[in-house]
Short mmCIF file of C-alpha atoms in Angstrom, two decimals:
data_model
loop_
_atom_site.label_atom_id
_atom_site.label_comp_id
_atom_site.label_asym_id
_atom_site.label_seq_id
_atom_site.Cartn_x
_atom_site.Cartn_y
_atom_site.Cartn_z
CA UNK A 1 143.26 65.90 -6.79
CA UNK A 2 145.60 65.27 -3.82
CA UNK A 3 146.02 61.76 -2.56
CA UNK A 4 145.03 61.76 1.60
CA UNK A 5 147.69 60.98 3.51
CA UNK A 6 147.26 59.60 7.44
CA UNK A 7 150.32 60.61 9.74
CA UNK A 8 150.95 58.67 13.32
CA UNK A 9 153.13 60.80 15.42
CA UNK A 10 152.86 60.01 19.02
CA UNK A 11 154.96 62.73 19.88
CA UNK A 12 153.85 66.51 18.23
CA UNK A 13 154.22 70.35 18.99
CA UNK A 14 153.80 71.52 21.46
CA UNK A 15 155.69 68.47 23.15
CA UNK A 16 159.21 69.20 22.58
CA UNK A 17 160.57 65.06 20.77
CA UNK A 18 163.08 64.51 18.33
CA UNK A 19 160.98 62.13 16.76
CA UNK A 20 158.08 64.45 15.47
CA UNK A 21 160.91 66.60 13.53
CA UNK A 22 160.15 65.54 10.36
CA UNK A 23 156.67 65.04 10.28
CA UNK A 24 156.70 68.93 11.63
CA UNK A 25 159.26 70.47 8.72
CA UNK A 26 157.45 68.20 6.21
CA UNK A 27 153.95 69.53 7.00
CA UNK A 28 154.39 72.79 5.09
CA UNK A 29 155.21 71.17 2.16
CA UNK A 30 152.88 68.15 1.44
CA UNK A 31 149.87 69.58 -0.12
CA UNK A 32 152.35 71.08 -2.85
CA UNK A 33 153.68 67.31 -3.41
CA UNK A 34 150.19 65.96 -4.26
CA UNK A 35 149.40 65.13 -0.70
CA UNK A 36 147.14 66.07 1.54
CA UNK A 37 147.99 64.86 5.08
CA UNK A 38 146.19 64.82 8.86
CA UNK A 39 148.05 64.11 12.18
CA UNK A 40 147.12 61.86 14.68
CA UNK A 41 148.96 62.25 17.77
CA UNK A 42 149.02 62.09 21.67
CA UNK A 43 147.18 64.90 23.24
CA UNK A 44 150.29 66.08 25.07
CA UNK A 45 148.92 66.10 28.77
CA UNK A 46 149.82 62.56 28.67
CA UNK A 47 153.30 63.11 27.73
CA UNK A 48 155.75 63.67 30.29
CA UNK A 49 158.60 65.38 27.85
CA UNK A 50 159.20 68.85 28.17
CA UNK A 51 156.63 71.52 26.22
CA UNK A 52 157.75 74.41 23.50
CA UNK A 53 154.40 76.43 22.29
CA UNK A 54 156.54 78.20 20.15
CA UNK A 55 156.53 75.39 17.57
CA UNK A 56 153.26 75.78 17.10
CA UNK A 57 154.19 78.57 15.42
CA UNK A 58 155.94 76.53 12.64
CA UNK A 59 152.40 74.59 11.78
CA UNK A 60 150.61 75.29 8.85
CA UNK A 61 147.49 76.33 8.94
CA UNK A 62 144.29 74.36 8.52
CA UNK A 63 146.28 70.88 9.32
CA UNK A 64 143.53 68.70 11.04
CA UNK A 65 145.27 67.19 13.90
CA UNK A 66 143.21 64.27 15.79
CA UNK A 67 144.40 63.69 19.84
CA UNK A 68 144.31 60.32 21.31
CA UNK A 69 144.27 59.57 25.13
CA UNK A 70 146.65 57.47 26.95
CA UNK A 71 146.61 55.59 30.29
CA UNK A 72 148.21 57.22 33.20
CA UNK A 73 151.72 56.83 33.93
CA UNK A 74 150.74 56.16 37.27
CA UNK A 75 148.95 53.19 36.75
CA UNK A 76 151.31 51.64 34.32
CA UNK A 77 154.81 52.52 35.78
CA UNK A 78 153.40 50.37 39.03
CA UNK A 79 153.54 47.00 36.96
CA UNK A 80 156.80 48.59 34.62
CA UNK A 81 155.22 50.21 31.54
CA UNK A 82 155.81 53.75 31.36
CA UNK A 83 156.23 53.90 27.47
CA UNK A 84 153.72 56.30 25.84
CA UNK A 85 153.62 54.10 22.74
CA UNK A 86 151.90 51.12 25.13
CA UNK A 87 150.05 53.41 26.85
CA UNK A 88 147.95 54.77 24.19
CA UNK A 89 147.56 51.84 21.87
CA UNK A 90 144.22 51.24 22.44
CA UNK A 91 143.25 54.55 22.34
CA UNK A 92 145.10 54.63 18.92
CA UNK A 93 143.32 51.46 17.62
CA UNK A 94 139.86 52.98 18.19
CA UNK A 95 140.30 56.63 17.23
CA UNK A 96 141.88 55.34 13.54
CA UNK A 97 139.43 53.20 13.26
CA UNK A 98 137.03 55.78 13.25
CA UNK A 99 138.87 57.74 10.70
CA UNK A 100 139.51 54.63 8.11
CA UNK A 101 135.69 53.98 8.29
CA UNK A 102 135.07 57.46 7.66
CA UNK A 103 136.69 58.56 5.50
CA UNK A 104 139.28 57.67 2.25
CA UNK A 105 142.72 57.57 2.99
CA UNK A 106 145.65 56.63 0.25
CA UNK A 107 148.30 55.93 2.95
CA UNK A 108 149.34 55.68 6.61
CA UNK A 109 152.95 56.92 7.77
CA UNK A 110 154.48 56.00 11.05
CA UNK A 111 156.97 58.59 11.97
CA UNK A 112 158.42 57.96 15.42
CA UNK A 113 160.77 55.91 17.60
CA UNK A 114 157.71 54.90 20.08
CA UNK A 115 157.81 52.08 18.18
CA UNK A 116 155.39 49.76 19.77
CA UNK A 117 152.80 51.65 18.21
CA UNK A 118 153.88 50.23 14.44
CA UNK A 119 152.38 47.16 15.24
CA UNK A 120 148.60 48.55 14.21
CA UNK A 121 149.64 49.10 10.72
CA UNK A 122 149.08 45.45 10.27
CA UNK A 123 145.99 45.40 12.00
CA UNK A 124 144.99 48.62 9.88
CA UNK A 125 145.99 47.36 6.36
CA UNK A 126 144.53 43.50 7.23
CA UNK A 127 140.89 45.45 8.04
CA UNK A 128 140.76 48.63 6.03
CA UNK A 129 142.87 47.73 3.15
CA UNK A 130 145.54 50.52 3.31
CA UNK A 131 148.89 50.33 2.76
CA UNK A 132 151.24 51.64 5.43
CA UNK A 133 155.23 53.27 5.49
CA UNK A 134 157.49 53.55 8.64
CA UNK A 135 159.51 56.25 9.19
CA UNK A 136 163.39 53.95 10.60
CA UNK A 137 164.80 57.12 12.48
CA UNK A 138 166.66 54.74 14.81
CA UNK A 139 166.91 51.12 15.27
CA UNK A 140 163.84 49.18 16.53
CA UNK A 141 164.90 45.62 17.88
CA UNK A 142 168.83 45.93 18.13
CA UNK A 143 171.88 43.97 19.29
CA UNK A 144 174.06 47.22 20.12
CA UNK A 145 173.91 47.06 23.60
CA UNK A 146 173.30 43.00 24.45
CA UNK A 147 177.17 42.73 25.14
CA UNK A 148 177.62 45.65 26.99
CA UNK A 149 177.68 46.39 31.14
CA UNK A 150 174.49 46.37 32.24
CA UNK A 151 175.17 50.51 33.64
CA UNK A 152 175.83 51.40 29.62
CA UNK A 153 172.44 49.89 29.06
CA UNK A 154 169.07 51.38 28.80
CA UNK A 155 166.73 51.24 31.45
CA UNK A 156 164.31 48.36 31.18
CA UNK A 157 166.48 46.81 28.40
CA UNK A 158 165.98 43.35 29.13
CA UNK A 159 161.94 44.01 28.95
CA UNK A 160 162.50 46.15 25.83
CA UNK A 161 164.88 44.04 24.23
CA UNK A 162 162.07 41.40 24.42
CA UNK A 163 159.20 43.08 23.46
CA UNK A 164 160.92 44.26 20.54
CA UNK A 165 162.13 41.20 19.36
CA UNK A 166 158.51 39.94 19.58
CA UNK A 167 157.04 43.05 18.27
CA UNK A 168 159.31 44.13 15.30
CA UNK A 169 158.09 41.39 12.90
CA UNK A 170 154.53 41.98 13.35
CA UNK A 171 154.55 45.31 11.82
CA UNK A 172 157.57 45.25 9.17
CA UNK A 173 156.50 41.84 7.48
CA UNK A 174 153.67 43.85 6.21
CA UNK A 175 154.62 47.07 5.63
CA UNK A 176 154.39 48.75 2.31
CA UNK A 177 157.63 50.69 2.49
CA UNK A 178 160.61 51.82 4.66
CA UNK A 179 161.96 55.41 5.36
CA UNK A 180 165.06 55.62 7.21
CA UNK A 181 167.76 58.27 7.98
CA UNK A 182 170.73 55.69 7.53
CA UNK A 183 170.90 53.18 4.95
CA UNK A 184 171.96 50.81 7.49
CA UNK A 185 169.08 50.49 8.85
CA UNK A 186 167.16 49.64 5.76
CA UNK A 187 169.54 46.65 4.84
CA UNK A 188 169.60 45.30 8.30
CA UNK A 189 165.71 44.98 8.32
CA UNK A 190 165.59 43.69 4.58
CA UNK A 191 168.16 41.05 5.72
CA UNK A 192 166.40 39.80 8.36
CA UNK A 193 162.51 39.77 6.65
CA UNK A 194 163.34 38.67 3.49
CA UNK A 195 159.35 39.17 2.39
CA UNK A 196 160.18 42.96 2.15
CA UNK A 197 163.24 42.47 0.51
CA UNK A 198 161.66 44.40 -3.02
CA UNK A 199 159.33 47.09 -1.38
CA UNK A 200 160.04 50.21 -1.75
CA UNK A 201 162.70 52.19 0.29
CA UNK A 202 164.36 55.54 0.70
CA UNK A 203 167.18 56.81 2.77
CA UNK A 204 165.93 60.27 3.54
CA UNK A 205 167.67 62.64 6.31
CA UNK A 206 165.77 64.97 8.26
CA UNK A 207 165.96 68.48 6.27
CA UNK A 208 166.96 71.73 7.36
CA UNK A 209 163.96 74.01 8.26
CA UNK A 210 165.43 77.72 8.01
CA UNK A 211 161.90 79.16 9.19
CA UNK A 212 162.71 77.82 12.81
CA UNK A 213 165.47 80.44 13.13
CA UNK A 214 163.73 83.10 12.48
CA UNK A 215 160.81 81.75 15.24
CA UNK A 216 164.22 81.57 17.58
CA UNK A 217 165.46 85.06 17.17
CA UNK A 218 161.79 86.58 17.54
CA UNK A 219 161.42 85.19 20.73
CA UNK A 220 165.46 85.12 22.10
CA UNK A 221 163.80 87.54 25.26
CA UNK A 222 162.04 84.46 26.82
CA UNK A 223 165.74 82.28 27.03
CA UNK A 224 168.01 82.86 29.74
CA UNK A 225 171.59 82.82 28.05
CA UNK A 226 174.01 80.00 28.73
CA UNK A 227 177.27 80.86 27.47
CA UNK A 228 179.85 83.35 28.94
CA UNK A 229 180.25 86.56 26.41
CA UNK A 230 183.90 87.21 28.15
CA UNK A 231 185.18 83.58 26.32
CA UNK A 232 184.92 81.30 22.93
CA UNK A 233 182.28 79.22 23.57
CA UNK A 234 182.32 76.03 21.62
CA UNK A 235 178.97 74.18 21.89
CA UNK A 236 177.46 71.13 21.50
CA UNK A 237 173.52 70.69 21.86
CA UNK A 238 172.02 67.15 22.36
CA UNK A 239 172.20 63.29 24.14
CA UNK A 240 175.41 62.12 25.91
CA UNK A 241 176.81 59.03 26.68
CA UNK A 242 180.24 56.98 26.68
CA UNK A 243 179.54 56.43 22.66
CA UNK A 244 180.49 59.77 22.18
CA UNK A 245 183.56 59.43 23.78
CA UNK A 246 185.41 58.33 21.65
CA UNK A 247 185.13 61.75 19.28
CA UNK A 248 185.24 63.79 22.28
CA UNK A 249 188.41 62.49 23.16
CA UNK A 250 190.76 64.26 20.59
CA UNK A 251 189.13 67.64 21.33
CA UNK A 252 189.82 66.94 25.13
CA UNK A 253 193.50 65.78 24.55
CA UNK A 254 194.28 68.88 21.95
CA UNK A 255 192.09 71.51 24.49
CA UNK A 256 194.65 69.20 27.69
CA UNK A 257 197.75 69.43 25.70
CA UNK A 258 196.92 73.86 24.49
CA UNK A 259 196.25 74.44 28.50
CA UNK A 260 199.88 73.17 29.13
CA UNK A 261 201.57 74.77 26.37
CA UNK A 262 199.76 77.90 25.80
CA UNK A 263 197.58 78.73 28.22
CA UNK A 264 197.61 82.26 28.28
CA UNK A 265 195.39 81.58 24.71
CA UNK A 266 193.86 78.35 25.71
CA UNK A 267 192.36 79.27 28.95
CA UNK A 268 189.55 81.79 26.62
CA UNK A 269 188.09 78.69 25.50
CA UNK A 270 184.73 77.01 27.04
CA UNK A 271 183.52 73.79 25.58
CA UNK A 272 179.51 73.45 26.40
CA UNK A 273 177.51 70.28 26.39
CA UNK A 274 174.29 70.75 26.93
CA UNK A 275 171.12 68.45 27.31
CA UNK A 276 173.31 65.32 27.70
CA UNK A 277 170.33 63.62 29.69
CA UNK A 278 166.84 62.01 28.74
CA UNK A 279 166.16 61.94 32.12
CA UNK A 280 163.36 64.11 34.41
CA UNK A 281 164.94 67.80 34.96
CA UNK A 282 167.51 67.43 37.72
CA UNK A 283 168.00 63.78 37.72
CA UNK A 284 170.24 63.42 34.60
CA UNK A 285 173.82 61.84 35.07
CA UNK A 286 176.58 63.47 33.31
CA UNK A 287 178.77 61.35 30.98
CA UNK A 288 180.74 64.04 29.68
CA UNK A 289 182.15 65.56 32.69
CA UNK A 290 183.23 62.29 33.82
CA UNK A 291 186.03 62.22 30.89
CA UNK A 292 186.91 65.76 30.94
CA UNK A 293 188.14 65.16 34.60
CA UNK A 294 190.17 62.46 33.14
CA UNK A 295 192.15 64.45 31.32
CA UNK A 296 191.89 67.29 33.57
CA UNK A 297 190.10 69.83 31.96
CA UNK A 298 187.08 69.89 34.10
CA UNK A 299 187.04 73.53 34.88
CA UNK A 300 187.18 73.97 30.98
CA UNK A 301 184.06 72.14 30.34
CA UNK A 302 180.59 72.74 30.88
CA UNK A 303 177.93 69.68 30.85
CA UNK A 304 174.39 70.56 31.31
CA UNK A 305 172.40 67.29 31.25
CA UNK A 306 169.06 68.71 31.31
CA UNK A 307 167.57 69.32 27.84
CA UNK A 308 166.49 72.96 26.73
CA UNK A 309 163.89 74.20 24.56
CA UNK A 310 164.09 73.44 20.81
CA UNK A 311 164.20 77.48 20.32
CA UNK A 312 166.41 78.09 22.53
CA UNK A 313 168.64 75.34 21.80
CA UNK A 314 168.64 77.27 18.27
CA UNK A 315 169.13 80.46 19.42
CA UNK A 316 172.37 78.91 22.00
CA UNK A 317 173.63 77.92 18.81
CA UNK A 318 173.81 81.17 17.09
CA UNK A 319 174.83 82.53 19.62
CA UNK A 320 177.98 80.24 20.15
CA UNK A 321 181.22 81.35 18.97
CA UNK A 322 181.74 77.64 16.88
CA UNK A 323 179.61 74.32 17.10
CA UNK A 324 181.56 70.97 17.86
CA UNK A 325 179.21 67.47 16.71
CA UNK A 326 180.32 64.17 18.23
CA UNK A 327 179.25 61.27 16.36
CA UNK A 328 178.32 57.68 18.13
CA UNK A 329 180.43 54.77 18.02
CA UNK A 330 177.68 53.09 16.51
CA UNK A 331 178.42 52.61 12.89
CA UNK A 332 174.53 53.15 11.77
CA UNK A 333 174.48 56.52 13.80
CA UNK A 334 173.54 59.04 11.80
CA UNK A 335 173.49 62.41 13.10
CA UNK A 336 170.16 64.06 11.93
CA UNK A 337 170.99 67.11 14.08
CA UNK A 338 173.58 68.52 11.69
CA UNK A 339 171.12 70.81 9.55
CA UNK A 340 170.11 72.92 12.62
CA UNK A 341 174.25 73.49 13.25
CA UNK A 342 174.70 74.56 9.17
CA UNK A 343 171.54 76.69 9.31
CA UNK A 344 173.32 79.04 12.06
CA UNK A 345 176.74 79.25 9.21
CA UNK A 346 179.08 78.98 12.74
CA UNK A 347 182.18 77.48 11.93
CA UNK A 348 181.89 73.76 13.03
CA UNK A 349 184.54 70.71 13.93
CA UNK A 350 182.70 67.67 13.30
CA UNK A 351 183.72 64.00 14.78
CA UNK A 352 182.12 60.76 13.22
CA UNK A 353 182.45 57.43 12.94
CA UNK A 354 184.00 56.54 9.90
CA UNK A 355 180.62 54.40 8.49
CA UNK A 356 178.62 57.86 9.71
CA UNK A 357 176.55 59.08 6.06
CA UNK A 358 176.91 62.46 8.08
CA UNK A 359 180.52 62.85 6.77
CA UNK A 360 179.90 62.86 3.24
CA UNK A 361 176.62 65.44 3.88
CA UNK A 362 178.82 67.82 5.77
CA UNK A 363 181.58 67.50 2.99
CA UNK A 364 179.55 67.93 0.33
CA UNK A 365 178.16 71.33 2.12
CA UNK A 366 181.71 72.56 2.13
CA UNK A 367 182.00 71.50 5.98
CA UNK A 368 186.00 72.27 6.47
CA UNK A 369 186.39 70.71 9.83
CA UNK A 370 184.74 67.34 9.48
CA UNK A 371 186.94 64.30 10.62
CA UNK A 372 186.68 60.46 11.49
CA UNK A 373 187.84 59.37 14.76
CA UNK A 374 190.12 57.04 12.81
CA UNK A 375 192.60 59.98 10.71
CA UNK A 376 191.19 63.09 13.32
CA UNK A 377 195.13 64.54 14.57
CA UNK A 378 195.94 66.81 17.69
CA UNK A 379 196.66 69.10 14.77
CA UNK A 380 193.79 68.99 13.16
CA UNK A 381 192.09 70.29 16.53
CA UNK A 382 194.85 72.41 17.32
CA UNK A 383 194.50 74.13 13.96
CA UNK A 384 190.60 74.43 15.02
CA UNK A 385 191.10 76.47 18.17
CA UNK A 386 193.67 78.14 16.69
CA UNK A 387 191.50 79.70 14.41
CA UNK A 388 188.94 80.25 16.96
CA UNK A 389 191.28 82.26 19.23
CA UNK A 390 192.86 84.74 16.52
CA UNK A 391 189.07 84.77 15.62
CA UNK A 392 189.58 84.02 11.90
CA UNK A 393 186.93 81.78 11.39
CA UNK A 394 184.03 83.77 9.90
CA UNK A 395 180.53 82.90 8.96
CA UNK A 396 180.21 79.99 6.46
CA UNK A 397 178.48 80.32 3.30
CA UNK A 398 177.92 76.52 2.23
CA UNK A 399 177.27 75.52 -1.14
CA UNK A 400 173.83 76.71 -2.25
CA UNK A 401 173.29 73.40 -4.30
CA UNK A 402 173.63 71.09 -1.56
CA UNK A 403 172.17 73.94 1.33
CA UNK A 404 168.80 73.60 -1.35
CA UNK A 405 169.49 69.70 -1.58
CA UNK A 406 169.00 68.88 2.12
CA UNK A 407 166.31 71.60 2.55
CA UNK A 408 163.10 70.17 4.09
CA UNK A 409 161.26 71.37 0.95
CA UNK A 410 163.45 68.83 -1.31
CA UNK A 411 163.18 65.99 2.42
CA UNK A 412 159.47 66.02 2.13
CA UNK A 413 159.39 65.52 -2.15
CA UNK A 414 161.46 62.74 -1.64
CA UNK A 415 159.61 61.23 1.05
CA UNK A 416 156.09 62.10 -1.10
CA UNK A 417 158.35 60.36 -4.20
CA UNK A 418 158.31 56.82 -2.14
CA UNK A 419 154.70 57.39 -1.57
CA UNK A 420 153.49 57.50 -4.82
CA UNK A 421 155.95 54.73 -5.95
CA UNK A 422 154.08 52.36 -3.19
CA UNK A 423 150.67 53.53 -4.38
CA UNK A 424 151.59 53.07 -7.75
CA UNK A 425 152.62 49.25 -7.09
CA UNK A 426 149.48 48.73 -5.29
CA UNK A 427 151.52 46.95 -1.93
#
């Protein structure tokens, strides 16, 4: 008999977040792991991210999904709390409640970076007596931006900075188990609450959900295309910001340096960024335009910073003539948006920080373009484009050990693995 399995995702389809992802690949897949699992989520009306129905159409069937209500963003925003996570916490606290009382369930999992919202596990397991796992997919109180100008910061950072500090503890001194996309992030958390310092852990990337491009190219007559058939479009789907620059530069410098040289070739090539911005529609401010006018390539480089669909950011992608991923400057950054770039089998040029666990994924996938910003060479880029524009790159077949590896399929066992290890050691 499957165990019963109690997933908090504030965030779900049809509201288009990063951080429901997993919990959306891994759905199809956790009754055949022994588990049998129900969503509790944000009825999306109160979430003011963009909306994709079509990934819907990547649910299983028969998953019992349970909506919550949040307070307005009107009332809130007037004395500074917009977050979702704060907004619907009560809400949260009384509709689990219900559930817990109701009915038997093995496990709760927090998978999201609305944080704030972690903070009823220990309430949950105190009262109900079940054992709770949160999903790390980015760092929850963190130093990386405490030294930096105050216009590289977040907004509200020294309120969220704060609350995080104050909130953090509450909900990892008690929980059962940590999932995390970077390793990093694990051993900075065990360091500093040594009472979880032998629960059980996993390092777990998002997987790669081949389903979704199928649902992309089904539907490609409801996207308005982005690129320009008549060049070599090299594309790049996803956040901005100056701690990208730093792998951006060398493509900017080689693309500055192939203009001057050999421009009669160089001009065919477009490089797109596109959904730089977090921001409302029409309010985002570029940060990757700003440095392609520094080196003067501005009218080579396209920087769209509102987001686009999750379909048709897919479809964009297969449609591109090669995919460029730059990595943060931030040595935990880990860059779970690889998988959807493999899945399309474009060639790729791939930028990381050195410490980035993205670098040995993409190598071990047969990635042949995949540098650190430490040993990445004007030739190295050169020899890039070059293959681009005397179009001898060809579709990539990757190594079919490692393409089944990082599959979602094989994500969600090892995520169901750390499960039963925690129920096992009765934490």
């Amino acid at each position: 008999m499957n165990k019963k399995l109690l997933i908090i995702s504030p965030y779900f389809p049809p509201v288009n977040a990063a951080d429901m992802q997993r919990v959306r690949m891994s759905l199809p897949y956790f009754a055949a792991c022994g588990w049998d699992a129900e969503v509790v989520t944000i009825d999306e009306q109160y979430a003011d991210l963009a909306k994709d129905e079509l990934l819907l159409q990547s649910l299983p069937s028969g998953i019992k999904i349970h909506k919550v209500k949040a307070l307005s963003k009107k009332l809130t925003s007037k004395v500074g709390l917009g977050s979702i996570a704060i907004r619907s916490l009560w809400y949260y606290r009384k509709t689990v409640n219900r559930l817990l009382k109701n009915n038997k369930f093995d496990l709760i999992y927090f998978s999201t970076t609305q944080f704030p919202v972690c903070i009823l596990g220990a309430y949950w397991k105190k009262r109900f007596e079940v054992p709770y796992v949160i999903d790390m997919q980015d760092p929850w109180h963190s130093d990386y931006y405490i030294n930096k100008p105050k216009n590289e910061q977040p907004p509200k950072y020294w309120f969220s900075y704060r609350l995080n500090k104050y909130l953090e503890p509450i909900a990892i001194k008690n929980v059962a188990g940590l999932i995390s996309v970077s390793s990093a992030y694990i051993d900075e958390l065990k360091s500093r609450y040594p009472v979880i310092q032998n629960i059980p852990a996993a390092t777990i990337t998002f997987g790669a959900f081949e389903p979704d491009l199928q649902i992309a190219t089904d539907n490609q007559k409801l996207f308005t295309g982005l690129l320009n058939e008549n060049l070599i479009n090299v594309v790049y789907i996803g956040r901005g910001g100056k701690d990208m620059h730093r792998a951006i530069s060398p493509v900017f410098e080689a693309l500055q340096t192939g203009l001057k040289e050999d421009r009669e070739q160089y001009i065919k090539i477009k490089l797109y960024f596109i959904g730089t911005s977090y921001a409302p529609a029409g309010q985002g401010t570029a940060t990757i335009q700003p440095l392609a006018k520094q080196y003067g390539i501005e009218d080579h480089v396209v920087e769209i910073t509102d987001r686009i669909s999750y379909y048709q950011t897919l479809l964009t992608l297969q449609q591109a003539d090669a995919l460029f991923i730059p990595g943060s400057d931030d040595p935990k950054y880990t860059a779970s948006k690889i998988f959807p770039y493999l899945l399309t089998k474009n060639p790729v040029l791939a930028i990381f920080n050195a410490a980035s666990s993205a670098i040995p994924i993409m190598q071990q996938y047969g990635v042949e373009h995949v540098y650190n910003y430490d040993n990445i060479t004007n030739e190295n880029v050169f020899t890039f484009f070059g293959q681009l524009i005397q179009h001898s790159l060809k579709p990539v077949e990757y190594n079919a050990d490692v393409v089944k590896k990082y599959s979602a399929q094989e994500m969600t066992l090892a995520q169901c693995r750390l499960f039963d290890k925690i129920i096992c050691t009765g934490r």
